[in-house]
Coordinates of C-alpha atoms and ligand atoms in Angstrom, one line a residue:
M1453 CA -25.0 -4.0 -5.7
K1454 CA -22.5 -1.8 -6.6
V1455 CA -19.0 -2.6 -7.1
I1456 CA -16.1 -0.4 -6.6
M1457 CA -12.3 -1.1 -6.7
H1458 CA -9.6 0.2 -4.5
R1459 CA -6.9 2.1 -6.3
R1460 CA -4.5 -0.6 -4.3
N1461 CA -6.7 -3.3 -6.1
F1462 CA -8.8 -4.0 -3.1
I1463 CA -12.7 -4.7 -4.0
T1464 CA -15.2 -3.4 -1.9
F1465 CA -18.7 -4.6 -2.2
I1466 CA -21.3 -2.3 -1.1
T1467 CA -24.9 -2.8 -0.7
S1468 CA -27.1 -0.4 1.0
S1469 CA -29.3 -3.0 2.4
I1470 CA -26.6 -4.3 4.5
S1471 CA -27.8 -2.3 7.4
T1472 CA -28.1 -4.4 10.6
F1473 CA -24.9 -6.2 9.6
F1474 CA -22.2 -4.4 11.4
L1475 CA -22.0 -4.4 15.2
N1476 CA -23.9 -1.8 16.4
P1477 CA -21.7 -0.4 19.3
R1478 CA -24.5 1.5 21.0
A1479 CA -26.1 -1.7 21.4
L1480 CA -22.9 -3.2 23.1
F1481 CA -21.4 -0.1 24.7
S1482 CA -24.7 1.2 26.3
K1483 CA -24.7 -1.6 28.6
S1484 CA -21.4 -0.3 30.0
R1485 CA -21.2 -3.6 32.0
K1486 CA -17.6 -3.7 32.2
P1487 CA -14.7 -1.1 32.3
G1488 CA -11.4 -1.8 30.3
L1489 CA -10.9 -3.0 27.2
F1490 CA -12.7 -0.5 25.0
F1491 CA -15.4 0.4 27.4
D1492 CA -14.2 3.8 28.2
E1493 CA -17.5 5.6 28.3
S1494 CA -16.1 9.3 28.2
A1495 CA -14.3 11.0 25.4
Q1496 CA -11.1 12.3 26.6
L1497 CA -8.3 14.7 25.2
A1498 CA -5.7 12.7 23.6
G1499 CA -3.1 14.8 22.4
R1500 CA -2.8 16.2 18.6
I1501 CA -2.3 14.6 15.3
T1502 CA 0.2 16.1 12.4
V1503 CA -1.6 16.1 9.2
R1504 CA 0.7 16.2 5.9
S1505 CA -0.3 16.4 2.3
N1506 CA 1.4 16.6 -1.1
S1507 CA -1.2 18.4 -2.5
L1508 CA -3.5 20.0 0.0
R1509 CA -2.2 23.0 1.9
V1510 CA -2.2 22.2 5.5
N1511 CA -2.1 24.5 8.3
E1512 CA -1.9 22.8 11.5
P1513 CA -1.8 19.9 14.0
L1514 CA -5.2 18.8 15.1
Q1515 CA -6.9 17.7 18.2
L1516 CA -7.9 14.2 19.0
I1517 CA -10.2 12.5 21.4
A1518 CA -10.1 8.9 22.5
R1519 CA -13.1 7.0 23.2
W1520 CA -13.6 3.3 23.6
G1521 CA -9.6 3.0 22.9
Y1522 CA -10.3 4.5 19.6
M1523 CA -9.1 7.9 18.1
F1524 CA -11.3 10.5 16.9
I1525 CA -10.6 13.6 14.9
S1526 CA -13.2 16.4 14.5
L1527 CA -14.4 16.5 11.0
E1528 CA -14.5 20.5 11.1
D1529 CA -10.9 20.6 12.2
L1530 CA -9.9 18.1 9.4
A1531 CA -11.6 20.1 6.7
H1532 CA -10.4 23.5 7.7
A1533 CA -6.9 22.2 8.2
L1534 CA -7.2 20.8 4.5
H1535 CA -9.0 23.8 3.3
L1536 CA -11.8 21.4 2.1
G1537 CA -15.4 22.7 2.5
V1538 CA -17.5 21.5 5.2
Y1539 CA -21.1 21.9 6.4
T1540 CA -22.4 21.1 9.6
N1541 CA -26.1 20.7 10.5
E1542 CA -26.0 21.1 14.5
Q1543 CA -29.4 20.0 14.8
K1544 CA -29.1 16.8 13.2
K1545 CA -25.6 16.3 14.2
K1546 CA -24.4 16.0 10.7
S1547 CA -21.5 17.2 8.5
V1548 CA -21.0 17.0 4.9
L1549 CA -17.2 16.9 3.8
Y1550 CA -16.8 18.4 -0.1
I1551 CA -13.9 16.6 -1.6
E1552 CA -13.6 17.9 -5.2
K1553 CA -16.9 16.8 -6.8
D1554 CA -17.6 14.1 -3.9
L1555 CA -19.9 14.4 -0.8
V1556 CA -19.2 12.7 2.1
T1557 CA -21.6 12.8 4.9
F1558 CA -21.1 11.7 8.7
A1559 CA -23.4 11.8 11.3
A1560 CA -23.1 11.5 14.9
D1561 CA -24.2 8.6 16.9
N1562 CA -24.3 6.6 13.5
T1563 CA -21.9 3.9 11.8
F1564 CA -23.2 4.8 8.2
I1565 CA -21.3 7.2 6.1
K1566 CA -22.9 8.5 2.9
F1567 CA -20.6 8.9 0.1
N1568 CA -22.6 10.8 -2.6
S1569 CA -25.7 8.8 -2.7
Q1570 CA -24.0 5.4 -1.5
M1571 CA -24.5 4.4 2.0
L1572 CA -21.4 2.6 3.5
Q1573 CA -20.8 1.3 6.9
I1574 CA -18.0 1.4 9.3
P1575 CA -17.8 -0.5 12.6
L1576 CA -17.8 2.2 15.0
E1577 CA -20.0 5.1 15.3
C1578 CA -19.1 8.6 14.9
L1579 CA -19.4 11.0 18.1
W1580 CA -21.0 14.5 18.8
Y1581 CA -18.6 16.5 20.7
D1582 CA -18.0 20.1 21.3
N1583 CA -20.6 21.2 18.7
A1584 CA -19.0 18.9 15.9
V1585 CA -19.0 15.5 14.4
W1586 CA -15.8 13.4 15.3
I1587 CA -15.0 10.5 13.3
P1588 CA -13.0 7.4 14.3
L1589 CA -9.9 7.9 12.6
K1590 CA -8.9 4.3 12.0
Y1591 CA -12.2 3.3 10.0
A1592 CA -13.4 6.9 8.6
I1593 CA -9.9 7.0 6.9
T1594 CA -10.4 3.5 5.2
I1595 CA -13.6 4.9 3.7
L1596 CA -12.2 8.2 2.8
D1597 CA -9.0 6.4 1.2
K1598 CA -11.0 4.0 -0.9
Y1599 CA -13.6 6.4 -2.3
T1600 CA -11.7 9.8 -2.6
P1601 CA -9.5 10.9 -5.2
Y1602 CA -6.7 11.1 -2.6
S1603 CA -4.6 8.3 -0.6
W1604 CA -5.0 8.6 3.1
I1605 CA -2.5 6.9 5.6
Y1606 CA -3.2 6.9 8.9
N1607 CA 0.0 6.2 11.3
A1608 CA -1.4 5.4 14.8
T1609 CA 1.9 5.1 16.6
Q1610 CA 3.6 8.2 15.1
K1611 CA 0.1 10.0 15.3
E1612 CA 0.3 11.3 11.8
L1613 CA -2.2 11.6 8.9
R1614 CA -0.9 11.8 5.4
I1615 CA -3.0 12.7 2.2
E1616 CA -1.6 12.3 -1.1
E1617 CA -2.7 13.0 -4.4
T1618 CA -2.9 10.1 -6.7
D1619 CA -3.2 10.4 -10.5
V1620 CA -4.3 6.8 -10.9
N1621 CA -7.5 6.7 -12.7
I1622 CA -8.1 3.2 -13.7
I1623 CA -7.9 1.2 -10.2
G1624 CA -8.5 -2.3 -11.1
V1625 CA -10.0 -5.0 -13.3
R1626 CA -12.0 -8.0 -12.4
I1627 CA -12.3 -11.2 -14.8
S1628 CA -15.2 -13.6 -14.7
A1629 CA -16.1 -16.5 -16.3
R1630 CA -19.9 -16.5 -17.5
E1631 CA -22.0 -19.2 -19.1
N1632 CA -21.8 -18.1 -22.6
G1633 CA -18.5 -15.9 -22.4
T1634 CA -15.9 -13.9 -20.1
L1635 CA -16.7 -10.4 -18.2
I1636 CA -14.0 -8.1 -17.8
D1637 CA -14.9 -5.3 -15.5
V1638 CA -12.7 -2.2 -15.3
F1639 CA -12.9 -0.1 -12.4
A1640 CA -12.2 3.7 -13.2
T1641 CA -12.2 6.8 -10.7
K1642 CA -13.1 8.9 -13.9
R1643 CA -15.5 8.9 -16.4
F1644 CA -14.1 8.0 -20.0
K1645 CA -15.7 8.8 -23.0
E1646 CA -16.5 6.2 -25.2
K1647 CA -14.3 7.3 -28.0
E1648 CA -11.5 7.0 -25.5
V1649 CA -11.8 3.1 -25.0
I1650 CA -10.9 1.2 -28.0
L1651 CA -11.1 -2.8 -28.4
D1652 CA -9.0 -4.7 -30.7
I1653 CA -8.4 -8.5 -31.1
R1654 CA -5.4 -9.5 -32.7
N1655 CA -3.6 -12.9 -32.8
R1656 CA -5.8 -14.1 -29.8
W1657 CA -5.1 -10.9 -27.5
L1658 CA -7.6 -8.5 -26.6
H1659 CA -6.4 -5.1 -26.3
I1660 CA -8.2 -2.3 -24.4
D1661 CA -6.5 0.8 -25.2
I1662 CA -7.7 3.7 -22.9
Y1663 CA -6.6 7.2 -23.7
G1664 CA -5.9 9.3 -20.9
A1665 CA -5.7 6.8 -18.4
K1666 CA -3.3 6.1 -15.7
I1667 CA -2.6 2.9 -14.0
D1668 CA -0.1 0.9 -11.5
P1669 CA 0.4 -1.6 -14.0
A1670 CA 1.7 -4.4 -11.3
S1671 CA -1.5 -4.2 -9.6
I1672 CA -3.6 -4.8 -13.0
A1673 CA -1.3 -7.6 -14.1
A1674 CA -1.5 -9.3 -10.6
N1675 CA -5.3 -10.1 -11.3
Q1676 CA -6.5 -13.8 -11.6
P1677 CA -7.3 -14.7 -15.2
A1678 CA -10.5 -16.5 -15.7
G1679 CA -12.9 -18.0 -18.4
I1680 CA -11.2 -17.7 -21.8
I1681 CA -8.4 -15.3 -20.6
S1682 CA -5.2 -17.0 -19.7
R1683 CA -2.8 -14.1 -19.2
I1684 CA -3.1 -10.1 -18.2
Q1685 CA -0.6 -7.6 -19.3
A1686 CA -0.9 -3.9 -18.4
F1687 CA 1.3 -1.1 -20.1
Q1688 CA 1.3 2.5 -19.4
M1689 CA 2.1 4.7 -22.2
A1690 CA 2.7 8.6 -22.2
E1691 CA -1.2 9.2 -23.3
T1692 CA -2.4 5.8 -23.3
V1693 CA -2.8 2.9 -20.9
S1694 CA -3.1 -0.8 -23.1
L1695 CA -4.8 -3.6 -21.2
S1696 CA -3.9 -6.9 -22.8
F1697 CA -5.6 -10.2 -22.4
K1698 CA -4.5 -13.6 -23.7
L1699 CA -7.7 -15.6 -25.1
K1700 CA -7.7 -19.0 -25.0
K1701 CA -10.1 -19.5 -27.9
E1702 CA -12.3 -17.5 -30.3
V1703 CA -14.3 -14.8 -29.5
L1704 CA -17.8 -14.8 -31.3
S1705 CA -18.3 -11.0 -30.4
K1706 CA -16.9 -8.3 -28.0
E1707 CA -19.2 -5.6 -26.4
L1708 CA -18.1 -2.6 -24.5
V1709 CA -21.0 -1.2 -22.0
F1710 CA -20.4 1.9 -19.8
D1711 CA -21.7 2.0 -16.4
P1712 CA -24.9 4.2 -16.8
T1713 CA -24.4 5.8 -13.4
G1714 CA -20.5 5.0 -12.4
N1715 CA -17.1 5.3 -14.1
D1716 CA -16.6 1.7 -14.7
F1717 CA -16.8 0.1 -17.9
H1718 CA -17.4 -3.5 -18.9
V1719 CA -16.0 -5.8 -21.7
N1720 CA -18.2 -8.9 -22.6
L1721 CA -16.7 -11.4 -24.8
R1722 CA -19.0 -13.9 -26.1
T1723 CA -18.0 -17.6 -27.0
K1724 CA -19.8 -20.5 -28.6
E1725 CA -22.2 -22.1 -25.9
V1726 CA -21.9 -25.7 -27.3
I1727 CA -18.7 -27.3 -26.9
A1728 CA -18.5 -29.7 -29.8
E1729 CA -15.2 -31.2 -29.6
N1730 CA -14.8 -34.4 -27.7
R1731 CA -11.9 -33.2 -25.7
E1732 CA -13.8 -30.5 -24.5
R1733 CA -16.7 -32.7 -23.5
E1734 CA -14.6 -34.9 -21.7
K1735 CA -13.3 -32.1 -19.6
L1736 CA -16.7 -30.8 -18.9
K1737 CA -17.4 -34.4 -17.6
E1738 CA -14.5 -34.3 -15.4
E1739 CA -15.7 -30.9 -14.3
L1740 CA -19.2 -32.1 -13.4
E1741 CA -17.6 -35.1 -11.5
E1742 CA -15.5 -32.8 -9.4
R1743 CA -18.5 -30.6 -8.8
K1744 CA -20.6 -33.9 -7.6
K1745 CA -17.8 -34.8 -5.2
L1746 CA -17.9 -30.9 -4.0
W1747 CA -21.8 -31.3 -3.0
R1748 CA -21.8 -34.6 -1.6
I1749 CA -22.4 -34.3 2.1
D1750 CA -19.6 -36.3 3.9
T1751 CA -18.8 -33.9 6.7
I1752 CA -21.2 -31.9 8.6
V1753 CA -20.2 -29.2 11.3
L1754 CA -22.5 -28.6 14.5
D1755 CA -22.0 -25.4 16.2
A1756 CA -23.4 -25.5 19.7
G1757 CA -23.8 -21.3 20.3
H1758 CA -22.2 -19.5 22.8
G1759 CA -20.3 -21.0 25.6
G1760 CA -17.5 -20.4 28.4
K1761 CA -17.8 -16.7 29.3
D1762 CA -20.7 -15.9 26.8
P1763 CA -23.6 -17.5 28.4
G1764 CA -26.0 -16.3 25.5
A1765 CA -29.5 -15.6 26.4
I1766 CA -30.7 -15.8 30.0
G1767 CA -34.0 -17.7 30.4
Y1768 CA -37.1 -17.1 32.3
S1769 CA -36.0 -19.0 35.6
K1770 CA -31.9 -18.4 34.5
A1771 CA -31.4 -21.3 32.3
K1772 CA -28.5 -20.4 30.1
E1773 CA -28.8 -20.7 26.5
K1774 CA -25.1 -22.2 26.4
D1775 CA -26.1 -25.0 28.5
L1776 CA -29.4 -25.8 26.8
V1777 CA -28.0 -26.2 23.0
L1778 CA -24.9 -28.3 23.9
P1779 CA -26.8 -31.3 24.3
M1780 CA -29.0 -30.5 21.7
T1781 CA -25.9 -30.3 19.4
L1782 CA -24.3 -33.5 20.9
T1783 CA -27.6 -35.3 20.5
L1784 CA -28.0 -34.2 16.9
G1785 CA -24.5 -35.2 16.3
K1786 CA -24.9 -38.7 17.8
M1787 CA -28.2 -39.1 15.8
I1788 CA -26.3 -37.8 12.5
Q1789 CA -23.7 -40.6 12.9
K1790 CA -26.2 -43.4 13.4
E1791 CA -28.6 -42.4 10.8
L1792 CA -26.2 -41.3 8.2
P1793 CA -23.3 -43.8 8.3
G1794 CA -20.2 -42.4 6.4
V1795 CA -21.3 -38.7 7.3
R1796 CA -18.4 -37.2 9.6
V1797 CA -19.8 -34.8 12.4
V1798 CA -17.5 -32.2 13.6
Y1799 CA -18.3 -29.9 16.6
T1800 CA -17.3 -26.4 17.3
R1801 CA -17.4 -27.0 20.8
K1802 CA -18.0 -30.3 22.8
K1803 CA -17.9 -28.6 26.1
D1804 CA -18.5 -25.3 27.8
V1805 CA -15.6 -23.3 26.3
F1806 CA -15.8 -20.0 24.8
I1807 CA -14.8 -19.5 21.0
P1808 CA -14.9 -16.7 18.9
L1809 CA -17.7 -16.5 16.2
W1810 CA -15.1 -16.3 13.4
Q1811 CA -13.6 -19.3 14.5
R1812 CA -16.4 -21.3 14.2
T1813 CA -17.0 -21.1 10.5
K1814 CA -13.2 -21.5 10.1
I1815 CA -13.4 -24.7 11.8
A1816 CA -16.1 -25.8 9.1
N1817 CA -13.9 -24.5 6.2
D1818 CA -10.9 -26.0 7.6
V1819 CA -12.3 -29.6 7.5
G1820 CA -14.1 -29.1 4.4
A1821 CA -17.6 -29.5 5.6
Q1822 CA -20.4 -29.3 3.4
L1823 CA -23.0 -28.1 5.8
F1824 CA -22.9 -25.8 8.9
I1825 CA -25.3 -25.9 11.4
S1826 CA -25.7 -23.3 14.3
L1827 CA -27.9 -24.2 17.2
H1828 CA -29.3 -21.4 19.5
C1829 CA -32.3 -20.5 22.0
N1830 CA -34.2 -17.1 21.5
S1831 CA -35.1 -14.5 24.1
N1832 CA -36.9 -11.5 24.2
K1833 CA -37.5 -8.6 26.6
S1834 CA -41.1 -9.7 26.7
R1835 CA -42.0 -12.9 28.4
R1836 CA -44.8 -13.6 25.7
P1837 CA -42.9 -14.5 22.3
S1838 CA -42.5 -18.3 21.8
G1839 CA -41.8 -20.8 18.9
F1840 CA -38.8 -21.8 16.9
E1841 CA -37.3 -20.3 13.6
T1842 CA -34.5 -21.1 11.1
Y1843 CA -32.2 -18.7 10.0
F1844 CA -29.9 -18.5 6.7
V1845 CA -27.7 -15.7 6.1
S1846 CA -28.5 -12.8 4.3
A1847 CA -28.1 -8.9 4.1
D1848 CA -31.9 -8.6 4.0
K1849 CA -32.8 -6.0 6.6
N1850 CA -35.9 -7.6 7.9
S1851 CA -36.7 -5.5 10.9
K1852 CA -38.2 -8.4 12.7
A1853 CA -35.0 -10.6 12.5
T1854 CA -32.9 -7.6 13.7
E1855 CA -33.3 -8.2 17.5
V1856 CA -32.5 -11.5 17.0
V1857 CA -29.3 -10.6 14.8
L1858 CA -28.1 -8.2 17.4
K1859 CA -28.6 -10.7 20.1
E1860 CA -26.6 -13.4 18.4
N1861 CA -23.9 -10.8 17.1
S1862 CA -23.5 -9.5 20.6
A1863 CA -21.3 -12.4 21.4
I1864 CA -18.7 -10.9 19.9
E1865 CA -18.4 -8.4 22.9
Y1866 CA -16.6 -11.2 24.7
E1867 CA -13.8 -11.7 21.9
A1868 CA -10.4 -10.2 22.6
S1869 CA -9.7 -7.0 20.6
H1870 CA -7.3 -8.9 18.1
D1871 CA -10.4 -11.1 17.6
L1872 CA -12.6 -8.1 16.4
K1873 CA -10.2 -7.2 13.6
R1874 CA -11.3 -10.7 11.8
Y1875 CA -14.8 -9.0 11.0
E1876 CA -13.5 -6.1 9.2
G1877 CA -13.8 -7.7 5.9
V1878 CA -17.3 -8.9 6.6
N1879 CA -18.8 -7.0 4.0
F1880 CA -16.9 -8.3 1.3
I1881 CA -17.5 -11.9 2.4
L1882 CA -21.2 -11.5 2.7
A1883 CA -21.5 -9.9 -0.7
T1884 CA -19.5 -13.0 -2.3
M1885 CA -21.7 -15.2 -0.3
L1886 CA -25.0 -13.7 -1.8
Q1887 CA -23.5 -14.6 -5.3
S1888 CA -22.8 -18.1 -4.8
D1889 CA -25.0 -21.2 -4.8
N1890 CA -24.5 -21.5 -1.1
L1891 CA -27.5 -18.9 -0.5
R1892 CA -30.0 -21.1 -2.7
R1893 CA -29.0 -24.3 -0.5
S1894 CA -28.9 -22.5 2.5
Q1895 CA -32.4 -21.5 2.1
F1896 CA -33.5 -24.7 1.0
L1897 CA -32.0 -26.5 3.9
A1898 CA -33.6 -23.9 6.4
S1899 CA -37.1 -24.6 5.0
E1900 CA -36.6 -28.3 5.2
V1901 CA -35.2 -28.0 8.6
Q1902 CA -37.8 -25.8 9.6
Q1903 CA -40.7 -27.9 8.3
S1904 CA -39.3 -31.2 10.1
L1905 CA -39.2 -29.5 13.2
K1906 CA -42.7 -28.2 12.9
S1907 CA -43.9 -31.8 12.3
K1908 CA -42.0 -32.8 15.6
L1909 CA -42.4 -29.6 17.8
S1910 CA -46.1 -28.7 17.0
K1911 CA -47.2 -32.0 18.9
I1912 CA -45.8 -30.5 21.9
G1913 CA -47.3 -27.1 21.3
M1914 CA -44.3 -25.3 20.1
S1915 CA -45.2 -22.9 17.0
S1916 CA -43.3 -22.5 14.1
R1917 CA -42.4 -18.9 13.4
G1918 CA -41.0 -19.6 10.1
V1919 CA -37.7 -19.5 7.6
K1920 CA -36.1 -16.2 8.3
Q1921 CA -33.3 -14.4 7.0
G1922 CA -30.6 -12.2 8.6
P1923 CA -26.7 -11.3 8.7
F1924 CA -25.4 -13.3 11.5
W1925 CA -21.6 -13.2 12.1
V1926 CA -21.3 -16.7 13.0
L1927 CA -22.7 -18.0 9.3
V1928 CA -20.8 -15.2 7.6
G1929 CA -17.4 -16.5 6.4
A1930 CA -19.0 -20.2 5.9
T1931 CA -18.0 -21.3 2.2
M1932 CA -20.9 -24.0 2.5
P1933 CA -24.5 -23.9 3.0
N1934 CA -25.3 -23.1 6.7
I1935 CA -28.4 -22.3 8.9
L1936 CA -29.0 -21.0 12.4
V1937 CA -31.7 -22.6 14.4
E1938 CA -33.4 -20.7 17.3
A1939 CA -35.1 -23.6 18.9
G1940 CA -37.4 -21.7 21.0
Y1941 CA -37.8 -18.8 23.5
I1942 CA -36.1 -19.2 26.9
S1943 CA -37.4 -15.9 27.8
N1944 CA -40.9 -17.5 27.8
S1945 CA -41.6 -19.5 31.2
H1946 CA -43.3 -22.4 29.4
E1947 CA -41.0 -23.0 26.6
E1948 CA -37.8 -22.6 28.9
K1949 CA -39.1 -25.6 30.6
L1950 CA -39.7 -27.4 27.7
L1951 CA -36.6 -26.8 26.4
K1952 CA -34.7 -28.0 29.5
Q1953 CA -36.3 -31.3 29.3
K1954 CA -34.5 -34.2 27.5
T1955 CA -37.5 -35.5 25.3
T1956 CA -37.6 -31.9 23.8
Q1957 CA -34.2 -31.5 23.1
K1958 CA -34.3 -34.9 21.6
K1959 CA -37.3 -33.8 19.5
I1960 CA -35.5 -30.6 18.3
A1961 CA -32.6 -33.0 17.3
E1962 CA -34.6 -35.3 15.3
G1963 CA -36.3 -32.4 13.6
I1964 CA -33.3 -30.9 12.4
L1965 CA -31.9 -34.6 11.5
N1966 CA -34.7 -35.1 9.4
G1967 CA -34.4 -31.6 7.7
I1968 CA -30.7 -32.7 7.1
K1969 CA -31.6 -36.1 5.5
K1970 CA -34.2 -34.4 3.1
Y1971 CA -32.1 -31.8 2.1
K1972 CA -29.1 -34.6 1.5
I1973 CA -31.3 -37.0 -0.6
E1974 CA -32.7 -33.7 -2.9
V1975 CA -29.1 -32.3 -3.4
E1976 CA -27.5 -35.6 -4.0
K1977 CA -30.0 -36.5 -6.2
A1978 CA -29.4 -33.4 -8.3
I1979 CA -25.8 -34.4 -8.6
Ligands
ZN2436 ZN1 -27.6 -17.5 20.7

């Protein structure tokens, strides 16, 4: 995973493995089932946009086209207007934009943007129109702004695009506590030589002096201290930048490491591993107690998938996923309350109502739940597939999971456009989730639940499809361990019949309950 920092101090995590993650507009729009909102199928000319720049020569206003309610600009037009290099492969419907030493590749009908060798993704695909690649202004500009040496500002209401040169080359720092020390990451847009970076510790301050650096001191100083660092200061001098970090304690050694492939560099501060002082030991004990409280399971959020205007999958003889998962969820809730006294159950919905995906995990976060469990039923174009599976969230591109992920993620097409904005930062959230303890715990929970479901459901002939992973939007954003259960295929006529039966629904609830119980015992034993 590569980490890049925005010049305005915005962290973006990129992982090339996030591929099925963003909404696939093709999958959504191709159905063309409803007009309005952003389901405008044809591209239309939509006036012109003024391009201004303080550093690049600009020659003319550019044509815009509108589609799906978004504005697109021709990459060729943009490159010509800015006197930047551009190469279009008409056969592959791809264009490469050359900005200084960077290559940015856009492809029609594709949500991926290649920045040098990194794959980035935007929520909307580029278009092929009039033998050129047209890029969605709103999203493409965000990428260009983050990764190129210029600042790109798109003003939609004034139809203006401003491109400004910025000379800031240290765009951010990040401090993180490690087991045996503290790590400082310095994010740069230019490659500094080793001799241009000098580390020095004086009077419990670490100074990183960088020759030839330019910073925005306020944005650097606004970073959160962590680990043994209690304060951050940043100074811009004529030829040098000084980044200063107040240290809480002695440092055993300091180390400067340059990114072998990028421009960033890292300062590793090692401290003593064994904390001998009594006071420190007391503090550690308190921290452990706090952590115990954090993991002890006292609130579980149950999420019955879909609801209201979103029916979810439709079964072989027209059973709706939303109607099947609701009684399962309510039954499970009652069982938890009976068998795990003291555990609070919170439902995202108890009725047939529509709840946006983002709101479901927000509910879980707001009530401080320790588990989030989302219940669904599966479907397939083929009537044959059957069985149940349990998912935990990940960026892994498991091709088999892709279909299920797209199916579940497409629930957002029922959401209002202001809700869609909520998903813009999901890459970031996903990446932070992957680093957390939650992933390990979610995986463990998923395997316990799947095992317990198997022992309940194999008796009635339903087969286990195993534990799987996928980037489900309904799980992204949960700050606690979370899973998604696909309780069986309603596209399979036999399984649809089973899933409609109260006895099967009860078995599913029991299976999940047993999994939760095993998980709870194991997790609470560890603390
Ligand atoms: Zn579903």
